Amino acid sequence: MASRSDHPEILIDPDERWWVSRTNRLDEVQRGAQLPRRVHLRDCTIREGEEMAGVVLTVDQKLELAHAAQDVGIDEIEVGYCGSIREHEELAKLFRREGITASLSSLNRSYTRDGEWQAEVDRALKSGVNIIYFIAFCNDDLLTSVPWLPKRDVPARIEACVRYAKEAGAEVMYALAGASRTEPQWVSECARAAAASGADIIGVADSMGCALPEAVEYLVRLTREAVGPGPRIQFHGHNTFGLATANALAAVRAGAELVDAVPLGLGEGAGIAPLEELAFAIEVLYGVDTGLDLPKVADFARLTQRIFGVAPMPTKTIIGSALYSHSIDSHIASILRGKWYSWECINPRVVGQTRRLEFGYAKIRRGSSGAIGAKVEQLGYKANDAEIDRIIDAVSEIAARDRWATETDVERVIREELGGDGARATS
Ligand SMILES: [Zn+2]
């Protein structure tokens, strides 16, 4: 097996779980990054996932998802709007009765009429959640839908909400809905109001998924400057432009300690950052701890796929079967010669996948250097050029008929052509 010293440019996991770019970790690449020591991925599968149009989950399915999230190592699960949606209030109580010990958070509207938001906090806390997550409106567009709350009164409302929930004993999180479509000055001012009144976590949300990673990084840094080192910073971002993961990582680079995620990137609109992408990118590429069990993250993604009734996509990042299937002759040859990592980054066993080799029609290259020659060697045979040629012809015939020959087909052809047991033939 190749060792670390043979490959100074590759970052090799000692347990052969992954081989990735060492360039990621160079000082000149990471200059200016303020990576936290640990990133907590908040599980939003039940709340954000069910906000997908066309998705309605049963209580049993939600309980199964909550147990799975907890088993992966997730320490915070979003239950829903426990102060304003009766079914969510009941769900939080059920989670506590059924042994969910992770932190549970309720989303609470800070922009409802006076009297209403206080009652929502009271109901949410009675349901058994320990985190109250206030969503504030502050940009001109969103405020037109709440005419009882003039823009100038928003910071004072945020302060009142945070103080009320803190006094009731909750851990308090606050985020401005659509912060990325809000004037940065206001983002700062509202965050400062939340922190000054004791918020534990300050959120930055790209609710519509329309910010660039550079803008997210800027907003997280701006928020940190506004609130100081005390509160932790959280990021929630949608995938409208396919940038949810890049944006979440930009937030982490700027120091965000909490990031929202859903397996497979499900959620309202184009969904949010996929849990499996964030977990692997943060752990493997950045080397920052998430506290999660990576093989179980892949299992959780498959469970979510089944419960949401989503068709598996072969090219799905991290867990897709196509990442571990090969039909390029030189790739198959490397794998058969013992170098799986030349054309894969993650060992399939880490994500519960199995490797598959396809000897496809019009993809088999002539000569003994390629995939067929490698298979002959792997079986312990020696073959001359004419024999290799005949094996390639026979395998190509199968591929022409079936679109590709399987590894078993190829082994059968080789044994038929060369006879006997390959391992014995060379001994
Ligand atoms: Zn969302």
Tab-separated table of C-alpha atoms and ligand atoms in Angstrom:
chain	number	residue	atom	x	y	z
A	1	MET	CA	0.000	0.000	0.000
A	2	ALA	CA	1.259	3.464	-0.879
A	3	SER	CA	2.253	5.522	2.127
A	4	ARG	CA	1.991	9.135	3.145
A	5	SER	CA	5.645	9.783	2.224
A	6	ASP	CA	5.030	8.507	-1.342
A	7	HIS	CA	2.341	11.157	-1.777
A	8	PRO	CA	3.259	14.420	-0.071
A	9	GLU	CA	0.619	16.255	-2.114
A	10	ILE	CA	-2.245	14.057	-0.908
A	11	LEU	CA	-3.870	14.090	2.505
A	12	ILE	CA	-4.261	10.416	3.364
A	13	ASP	CA	-6.451	9.214	6.183
A	14	PRO	CA	-4.469	6.723	8.309
A	15	ASP	CA	-7.436	4.310	8.150
A	16	GLU	CA	-7.695	4.677	4.344
A	17	ARG	CA	-11.139	6.256	4.606
A	18	TRP	CA	-10.271	9.089	2.212
A	19	TRP	CA	-7.532	10.565	0.085
A	20	VAL	CA	-8.012	14.291	-0.488
A	21	SER	CA	-6.136	17.428	-1.479
A	22	ARG	CA	-3.423	18.579	0.877
A	23	THR	CA	-3.530	21.991	-0.833
A	24	ASN	CA	-6.723	22.677	1.186
A	25	ARG	CA	-4.694	22.864	4.369
A	26	LEU	CA	-1.809	25.074	3.187
A	27	ASP	CA	-1.287	28.208	5.260
A	28	GLU	CA	-1.408	30.383	2.154
A	29	VAL	CA	-4.810	28.873	1.242
A	30	GLN	CA	-6.317	29.168	4.726
A	31	ARG	CA	-4.910	32.643	5.469
A	32	GLY	CA	-7.601	34.810	7.077
A	33	ALA	CA	-9.930	31.903	7.899
A	34	GLN	CA	-11.341	31.942	11.420
A	35	LEU	CA	-12.341	28.312	11.652
A	36	PRO	CA	-14.078	27.403	14.886
A	37	ARG	CA	-12.744	24.423	16.844
A	38	ARG	CA	-16.052	22.623	16.393
A	39	VAL	CA	-19.033	23.103	14.083
A	40	HIS	CA	-22.476	21.989	15.230
A	41	LEU	CA	-24.766	20.943	12.418
A	42	ARG	CA	-28.370	21.703	13.391
A	43	ASP	CA	-30.793	19.149	12.019
A	44	CYS	CA	-33.659	20.875	10.213
A	45	THR	CA	-35.082	17.742	8.532
A	46	ILE	CA	-38.385	17.776	10.373
A	47	ARG	CA	-39.080	21.503	10.198
A	48	GLU	CA	-37.415	22.688	6.975
A	49	GLY	CA	-37.801	19.315	5.235
A	50	GLU	CA	-41.540	19.254	5.779
A	51	GLU	CA	-41.820	22.805	4.452
A	52	MET	CA	-41.247	21.329	0.970
A	53	ALA	CA	-44.467	21.626	-0.970
A	54	GLY	CA	-46.010	18.186	-1.399
A	55	VAL	CA	-44.421	16.722	1.731
A	56	VAL	CA	-46.450	15.824	4.798
A	57	LEU	CA	-44.750	13.537	7.322
A	58	THR	CA	-46.514	11.345	9.870
A	59	VAL	CA	-45.721	11.638	13.572
A	60	ASP	CA	-44.075	8.186	13.462
A	61	GLN	CA	-41.847	9.266	10.569
A	62	LYS	CA	-40.802	12.396	12.460
A	63	LEU	CA	-39.977	10.335	15.532
A	64	GLU	CA	-37.909	7.925	13.421
A	65	LEU	CA	-36.021	10.885	11.892
A	66	ALA	CA	-35.405	12.421	15.330
A	67	HIS	CA	-34.008	9.148	16.702
A	68	ALA	CA	-31.805	8.769	13.606
A	69	ALA	CA	-30.491	12.344	13.921
A	70	GLN	CA	-29.673	11.795	17.575
A	71	ASP	CA	-27.937	8.506	16.738
A	72	VAL	CA	-25.724	10.277	14.163
A	73	GLY	CA	-24.508	12.602	16.927
A	74	ILE	CA	-26.673	15.642	16.140
A	75	ASP	CA	-27.116	17.704	19.288
A	76	GLU	CA	-29.937	19.995	18.163
A	77	ILE	CA	-33.138	19.140	16.328
A	78	GLU	CA	-35.587	21.743	15.058
A	79	VAL	CA	-39.094	20.594	15.928
A	80	GLY	CA	-41.077	23.366	14.246
A	81	TYR	CA	-43.258	26.252	15.372
A	82	CYS	CA	-44.134	24.863	18.803
A	83	GLY	CA	-45.722	28.112	19.968
A	84	SER	CA	-47.973	28.637	16.973
A	85	ILE	CA	-48.664	25.223	15.388
A	86	ARG	CA	-50.521	22.839	17.698
A	87	GLU	CA	-49.171	19.668	16.022
A	88	HIS	CA	-45.596	20.859	16.559
A	89	GLU	CA	-46.301	21.582	20.227
A	90	GLU	CA	-47.585	18.007	20.624
A	91	LEU	CA	-44.609	16.655	18.676
A	92	ALA	CA	-42.085	18.258	21.065
A	93	LYS	CA	-43.907	16.654	24.021
A	94	LEU	CA	-43.846	13.284	22.256
A	95	PHE	CA	-40.108	13.580	21.487
A	96	ARG	CA	-39.385	14.144	25.177
A	97	ARG	CA	-41.616	11.201	26.203
A	98	GLU	CA	-39.938	8.961	23.624
A	99	GLY	CA	-36.391	9.586	24.815
A	100	ILE	CA	-35.109	12.323	22.544
A	101	THR	CA	-32.516	13.992	24.747
A	102	ALA	CA	-30.928	16.270	22.109
A	103	SER	CA	-31.661	19.982	22.351
A	104	LEU	CA	-34.991	20.790	20.749
A	105	SER	CA	-35.670	24.171	19.212
A	106	SER	CA	-38.862	25.972	18.369
A	107	LEU	CA	-39.080	28.683	15.750
A	108	ASN	CA	-40.948	31.647	17.137
A	109	ARG	CA	-42.247	34.684	15.329
A	110	SER	CA	-40.967	37.905	16.885
A	111	TYR	CA	-43.121	40.000	14.569
A	112	THR	CA	-46.633	39.017	15.650
A	113	ARG	CA	-48.904	41.463	17.488
A	114	ASP	CA	-48.002	42.383	21.040
A	115	GLY	CA	-49.381	39.768	23.423
A	116	GLU	CA	-49.304	37.119	20.723
A	117	TRP	CA	-45.531	36.562	20.674
A	118	GLN	CA	-45.390	36.234	24.470
A	119	ALA	CA	-48.100	33.550	24.417
A	120	GLU	CA	-46.144	31.718	21.703
A	121	VAL	CA	-43.010	31.663	23.860
A	122	ASP	CA	-45.001	30.337	26.844
A	123	ARG	CA	-46.595	27.536	24.792
A	124	ALA	CA	-43.297	26.556	23.142
A	125	LEU	CA	-41.482	26.264	26.460
A	126	LYS	CA	-44.305	24.199	27.975
A	127	SER	CA	-43.967	21.730	25.096
A	128	GLY	CA	-40.464	20.747	26.258
A	129	VAL	CA	-38.192	22.593	23.827
A	130	ASN	CA	-35.168	24.283	25.396
A	131	ILE	CA	-34.208	26.644	22.564
A	132	ILE	CA	-36.403	29.502	21.380
A	133	TYR	CA	-35.359	30.589	17.905
A	134	PHE	CA	-36.820	34.014	17.148
A	135	ILE	CA	-37.290	34.893	13.531
A	136	ALA	CA	-37.352	38.665	13.003
A	137	PHE	CA	-38.499	40.655	9.992
A	138	CYS	CA	-36.577	43.804	9.262
A	139	ASN	CA	-36.271	44.554	5.563
A	140	ASP	CA	-38.806	46.874	3.920
A	141	ASP	CA	-40.361	44.101	1.867
A	142	LEU	CA	-41.114	41.702	4.754
A	143	LEU	CA	-42.277	44.510	7.053
A	144	THR	CA	-45.076	45.467	4.647
A	145	SER	CA	-46.782	42.210	5.684
A	146	VAL	CA	-46.749	43.207	9.400
A	147	PRO	CA	-48.080	46.807	9.398
A	148	TRP	CA	-48.420	46.801	13.208
A	149	LEU	CA	-44.592	46.727	13.511
A	150	PRO	CA	-42.898	49.861	12.063
A	151	LYS	CA	-39.275	49.392	11.026
A	152	ARG	CA	-37.949	51.800	13.673
A	153	ASP	CA	-39.494	49.603	16.401
A	154	VAL	CA	-37.848	46.354	15.247
A	155	PRO	CA	-34.665	46.521	17.419
A	156	ALA	CA	-36.767	47.238	20.527
A	157	ARG	CA	-39.076	44.330	19.676
A	158	ILE	CA	-36.088	42.011	19.274
A	159	GLU	CA	-34.788	43.096	22.677
A	160	ALA	CA	-38.170	42.512	24.305
A	161	CYS	CA	-38.478	39.037	22.791
A	162	VAL	CA	-34.989	37.937	23.780
A	163	ARG	CA	-35.371	39.236	27.361
A	164	TYR	CA	-38.766	37.558	27.751
A	165	ALA	CA	-37.523	34.137	26.640
A	166	LYS	CA	-34.282	34.405	28.623
A	167	GLU	CA	-36.212	35.248	31.782
A	168	ALA	CA	-38.357	32.161	31.170
A	169	GLY	CA	-35.169	30.065	31.205
A	170	ALA	CA	-34.726	29.338	27.486
A	171	GLU	CA	-31.566	29.286	25.454
A	172	VAL	CA	-32.256	32.009	22.898
A	173	MET	CA	-31.382	32.190	19.275
A	174	TYR	CA	-32.246	35.056	16.997
A	175	ALA	CA	-32.060	35.502	13.231
A	176	LEU	CA	-33.195	38.057	10.754
A	177	ALA	CA	-35.267	36.451	8.000
A	178	GLY	CA	-33.706	37.364	4.672
A	179	ALA	CA	-30.606	39.003	6.181
A	180	SER	CA	-28.917	38.749	2.771
A	181	ARG	CA	-31.653	40.957	1.274
A	182	THR	CA	-31.428	43.492	4.092
A	183	GLU	CA	-29.245	46.567	4.263
A	184	PRO	CA	-26.054	45.416	6.132
A	185	GLN	CA	-26.302	48.363	8.538
A	186	TRP	CA	-29.690	47.064	9.715
A	187	VAL	CA	-28.381	43.498	9.997
A	188	SER	CA	-25.737	44.830	12.380
A	189	GLU	CA	-28.125	46.979	14.347
A	190	CYS	CA	-30.663	44.193	14.901
A	191	ALA	CA	-27.925	41.675	15.800
A	192	ARG	CA	-26.519	44.163	18.306
A	193	ALA	CA	-29.971	44.552	19.887
A	194	ALA	CA	-30.346	40.762	20.207
A	195	ALA	CA	-26.877	40.317	21.722
A	196	ALA	CA	-27.292	43.250	24.116
A	197	SER	CA	-30.420	41.680	25.547
A	198	GLY	CA	-28.710	38.320	26.109
A	199	ALA	CA	-29.225	36.187	22.971
A	200	ASP	CA	-26.994	33.112	23.088
A	201	ILE	CA	-26.908	32.559	19.328
A	202	ILE	CA	-27.107	35.108	16.523
A	203	GLY	CA	-28.195	33.781	13.148
A	204	VAL	CA	-27.349	34.937	9.646
A	205	ALA	CA	-29.898	33.725	7.115
A	206	ASP	CA	-29.796	33.635	3.346
A	207	SER	CA	-33.467	32.667	3.357
A	208	MET	CA	-33.977	33.092	-0.368
A	209	GLY	CA	-30.625	31.566	-1.366
A	210	CYS	CA	-29.459	34.569	-3.346
A	211	ALA	CA	-26.157	35.495	-1.699
A	212	LEU	CA	-22.658	34.716	-2.920
A	213	PRO	CA	-20.181	32.993	-0.582
A	214	GLU	CA	-18.259	36.298	-0.399
A	215	ALA	CA	-21.404	38.090	0.792
A	216	VAL	CA	-22.117	35.423	3.416
A	217	GLU	CA	-18.549	35.656	4.684
A	218	TYR	CA	-18.918	39.448	4.895
A	219	LEU	CA	-22.260	39.245	6.746
A	220	VAL	CA	-20.924	36.742	9.278
A	221	ARG	CA	-17.846	38.909	9.953
A	222	LEU	CA	-20.034	42.020	10.206
A	223	THR	CA	-22.320	40.235	12.662
A	224	ARG	CA	-19.353	39.080	14.747
A	225	GLU	CA	-18.059	42.653	14.885
A	226	ALA	CA	-21.503	43.876	15.942
A	227	VAL	CA	-22.079	41.329	18.724
A	228	GLY	CA	-18.549	40.714	20.011
A	229	PRO	CA	-17.051	37.362	21.028
A	230	GLY	CA	-19.845	36.228	23.385
A	231	PRO	CA	-22.713	34.824	21.331
A	232	ARG	CA	-22.234	31.953	18.895
A	233	ILE	CA	-23.092	32.549	15.240
A	234	GLN	CA	-25.369	30.340	13.161
A	235	PHE	CA	-25.956	30.199	9.386
A	236	HIS	CA	-29.017	29.051	7.425
A	237	GLY	CA	-28.882	29.186	3.637
A	238	HIS	CA	-31.020	28.026	0.721
A	239	ASN	CA	-29.749	26.423	-2.465
A	240	THR	CA	-31.467	28.496	-5.169
A	241	PHE	CA	-28.223	29.046	-7.110
A	242	GLY	CA	-26.607	25.760	-6.033
A	243	LEU	CA	-24.455	27.654	-3.514
A	244	ALA	CA	-25.910	26.459	-0.194
A	245	THR	CA	-22.902	24.301	0.714
A	246	ALA	CA	-20.370	26.887	-0.523
A	247	ASN	CA	-22.213	29.569	1.455
A	248	ALA	CA	-22.349	27.453	4.608
A	249	LEU	CA	-18.604	26.794	4.329
A	250	ALA	CA	-17.991	30.521	3.788
A	251	ALA	CA	-19.898	31.143	7.030
A	252	VAL	CA	-17.736	28.543	8.816
A	253	ARG	CA	-14.560	30.170	7.438
A	254	ALA	CA	-15.760	33.449	8.902
A	255	GLY	CA	-16.273	31.788	12.288
A	256	ALA	CA	-19.873	30.481	12.354
A	257	GLU	CA	-20.142	27.650	14.892
A	258	LEU	CA	-23.625	26.423	13.986
A	259	VAL	CA	-24.888	25.547	10.511
A	260	ASP	CA	-28.325	24.328	9.461
A	261	ALA	CA	-28.580	21.195	7.349
A	262	VAL	CA	-30.996	18.573	6.008
A	263	PRO	CA	-29.873	15.219	4.539
A	264	LEU	CA	-29.883	15.340	0.722
A	265	GLY	CA	-30.388	19.114	0.878
A	266	LEU	CA	-34.163	18.814	1.116
A	267	GLY	CA	-36.265	21.774	2.209
A	268	GLU	CA	-38.423	24.626	1.033
A	269	GLY	CA	-37.695	25.893	-2.485
A	270	ALA	CA	-34.372	24.461	-3.668
A	271	GLY	CA	-33.700	23.200	-0.128
A	272	ILE	CA	-30.768	23.972	2.159
A	273	ALA	CA	-27.219	22.607	2.483
A	274	PRO	CA	-27.097	18.787	2.522
A	275	LEU	CA	-26.020	17.374	5.876
A	276	GLU	CA	-23.770	14.765	4.259
A	277	GLU	CA	-21.923	17.402	2.191
A	278	LEU	CA	-21.341	19.668	5.176
A	279	ALA	CA	-20.341	16.855	7.526
A	280	PHE	CA	-17.780	15.426	5.096
A	281	ALA	CA	-16.478	18.803	3.886
A	282	ILE	CA	-16.025	20.184	7.405
A	283	GLU	CA	-14.506	16.993	8.840
A	284	VAL	CA	-12.478	15.745	5.869
A	285	LEU	CA	-11.535	18.874	3.901
A	286	TYR	CA	-11.187	21.383	6.738
A	287	GLY	CA	-10.276	18.904	9.504
A	288	VAL	CA	-12.747	20.508	11.910
A	289	ASP	CA	-14.757	18.345	14.313
A	290	THR	CA	-18.547	18.083	13.917
A	291	GLY	CA	-19.054	15.385	16.542
A	292	LEU	CA	-20.894	13.298	13.937
A	293	ASP	CA	-20.412	9.642	13.015
A	294	LEU	CA	-19.760	9.912	9.259
A	295	PRO	CA	-20.935	6.395	8.225
A	296	LYS	CA	-24.148	7.041	10.150
A	297	VAL	CA	-24.575	10.359	8.302
A	298	ALA	CA	-24.800	8.315	5.081
A	299	ASP	CA	-27.345	5.951	6.683
A	300	PHE	CA	-29.385	8.952	7.856
A	301	ALA	CA	-29.389	10.326	4.303
A	302	ARG	CA	-30.744	6.999	2.979
A	303	LEU	CA	-33.424	6.905	5.686
A	304	THR	CA	-34.463	10.455	4.763
A	305	GLN	CA	-34.567	9.426	1.104
A	306	ARG	CA	-36.934	6.571	1.953
A	307	ILE	CA	-39.185	8.566	4.287
A	308	PHE	CA	-39.499	11.519	1.895
A	309	GLY	CA	-39.989	9.171	-1.080
A	310	VAL	CA	-37.134	10.743	-3.045
A	311	ALA	CA	-35.647	8.703	-5.919
A	312	PRO	CA	-31.921	7.971	-5.405
A	313	MET	CA	-29.783	10.027	-7.754
A	314	PRO	CA	-26.677	8.135	-8.939
A	315	THR	CA	-24.557	11.298	-9.074
A	316	LYS	CA	-25.648	12.514	-5.628
A	317	THR	CA	-22.577	13.917	-3.868
A	318	ILE	CA	-20.916	11.774	-1.162
A	319	ILE	CA	-23.423	8.900	-1.194
A	320	GLY	CA	-24.396	8.433	-4.884
A	321	SER	CA	-23.665	5.013	-6.422
A	322	ALA	CA	-21.964	6.632	-9.439
A	323	LEU	CA	-19.110	7.875	-7.250
A	324	TYR	CA	-18.127	4.263	-6.656
A	325	SER	CA	-18.907	2.818	-10.110
A	326	HIS	CA	-16.331	2.823	-12.883
A	327	SER	CA	-16.403	2.313	-16.631
A	328	ILE	CA	-13.250	4.147	-17.747
A	329	ASP	CA	-10.667	1.495	-18.698
A	330	SER	CA	-7.672	3.180	-16.992
A	331	HIS	CA	-9.666	3.741	-13.788
A	332	ILE	CA	-10.705	0.075	-13.645
A	333	ALA	CA	-7.090	-0.930	-14.295
A	334	SER	CA	-5.843	1.170	-11.332
A	335	ILE	CA	-8.495	-0.214	-9.011
A	336	LEU	CA	-7.784	-3.820	-10.015
A	337	ARG	CA	-4.066	-3.193	-9.399
A	338	GLY	CA	-4.930	-2.214	-5.797
A	339	LYS	CA	-5.078	1.565	-6.124
A	340	TRP	CA	-8.762	2.364	-5.408
A	341	TYR	CA	-7.840	5.872	-4.313
A	342	SER	CA	-6.419	6.989	-7.664
A	343	TRP	CA	-9.934	7.731	-8.926
A	344	GLU	CA	-12.001	7.965	-5.750
A	345	CYS	CA	-11.686	10.297	-2.757
A	346	ILE	CA	-13.874	8.478	-0.260
A	347	ASN	CA	-13.653	4.771	0.419
A	348	PRO	CA	-17.115	3.346	-0.425
A	349	ARG	CA	-17.232	1.384	2.854
A	350	VAL	CA	-17.388	4.719	4.742
A	351	VAL	CA	-20.728	5.579	3.131
A	352	GLY	CA	-22.202	2.071	2.909
A	353	GLN	CA	-21.632	1.772	-0.843
A	354	THR	CA	-20.039	-1.057	-2.827
A	355	ARG	CA	-17.707	-0.567	-5.737
A	356	ARG	CA	-18.921	-1.642	-9.176
A	357	LEU	CA	-16.833	-2.129	-12.323
A	358	GLU	CA	-18.433	-1.986	-15.769
A	359	PHE	CA	-16.544	-3.143	-18.886
A	360	GLY	CA	-18.672	-1.075	-21.238
A	361	TYR	CA	-19.350	-1.294	-24.956
A	362	ALA	CA	-16.715	0.660	-26.915
A	363	LYS	CA	-14.822	1.420	-23.692
A	364	ILE	CA	-12.354	-1.484	-23.511
A	365	ARG	CA	-8.808	-0.536	-24.538
A	366	ARG	CA	-6.445	-2.935	-26.344
A	367	GLY	CA	-3.189	-4.334	-24.868
A	368	SER	CA	-2.139	-5.782	-21.527
A	369	SER	CA	-1.748	-2.433	-19.681
A	370	GLY	CA	-5.467	-1.759	-19.386
A	371	ALA	CA	-8.410	-3.103	-17.432
A	372	ILE	CA	-8.471	-6.587	-18.971
A	373	GLY	CA	-4.722	-7.066	-18.414
A	374	ALA	CA	-5.185	-5.908	-14.800
A	375	LYS	CA	-7.989	-8.438	-14.256
A	376	VAL	CA	-5.821	-11.228	-15.698
A	377	GLU	CA	-3.036	-10.275	-13.248
A	378	GLN	CA	-5.457	-9.980	-10.316
A	379	LEU	CA	-6.663	-13.537	-10.940
A	380	GLY	CA	-3.052	-14.724	-10.879
A	381	TYR	CA	-2.736	-15.613	-14.587
A	382	LYS	CA	-0.079	-14.760	-17.107
A	383	ALA	CA	-1.304	-14.187	-20.648
A	384	ASN	CA	0.462	-13.384	-23.929
A	385	ASP	CA	-0.691	-10.635	-26.320
A	386	ALA	CA	-2.744	-13.026	-28.483
A	387	GLU	CA	-4.583	-14.397	-25.423
A	388	ILE	CA	-5.300	-10.880	-24.126
A	389	ASP	CA	-6.648	-9.980	-27.574
A	390	ARG	CA	-8.997	-12.985	-27.600
A	391	ILE	CA	-10.239	-12.142	-24.065
A	392	ILE	CA	-10.911	-8.532	-25.120
A	393	ASP	CA	-12.837	-9.759	-28.192
A	394	ALA	CA	-14.983	-12.093	-26.074
A	395	VAL	CA	-15.655	-9.414	-23.412
A	396	SER	CA	-16.468	-6.869	-26.154
A	397	GLU	CA	-19.017	-9.288	-27.593
A	398	ILE	CA	-20.798	-9.496	-24.228
A	399	ALA	CA	-20.651	-5.685	-23.900
A	400	ALA	CA	-22.091	-5.252	-27.404
A	401	ARG	CA	-25.008	-7.487	-26.430
A	402	ASP	CA	-25.604	-6.286	-22.808
A	403	ARG	CA	-24.180	-2.695	-23.024
A	404	TRP	CA	-21.457	-3.725	-20.579
A	405	ALA	CA	-19.818	-6.872	-19.219
A	406	THR	CA	-19.755	-7.277	-15.451
A	407	GLU	CA	-16.683	-8.177	-13.416
A	408	THR	CA	-18.084	-11.725	-13.098
A	409	ASP	CA	-18.500	-11.968	-16.891
A	410	VAL	CA	-14.875	-10.919	-17.388
A	411	GLU	CA	-13.593	-13.428	-14.827
A	412	ARG	CA	-15.540	-16.211	-16.564
A	413	VAL	CA	-14.127	-15.289	-19.983
A	414	ILE	CA	-10.571	-15.215	-18.615
A	415	ARG	CA	-10.932	-18.624	-16.964
A	416	GLU	CA	-12.433	-20.084	-20.144
A	417	GLU	CA	-9.618	-18.669	-22.285
A	418	LEU	CA	-6.681	-19.433	-19.995
A	419	GLY	CA	-8.056	-22.505	-18.241
A	420	GLY	CA	-7.592	-23.844	-14.704
A	421	ASP	CA	-7.133	-21.772	-11.594
A	422	GLY	CA	-5.201	-18.543	-12.098
A	423	ALA	CA	-3.625	-18.470	-8.676
A	424	ARG	CA	-2.222	-21.970	-9.158
A	425	ALA	CA	-1.074	-21.201	-12.698
A	426	THR	CA	1.536	-18.720	-11.432
A	427	SER	CA	2.657	-20.656	-8.361
B	1	ZN	ZN	-35.137	27.744	5.350
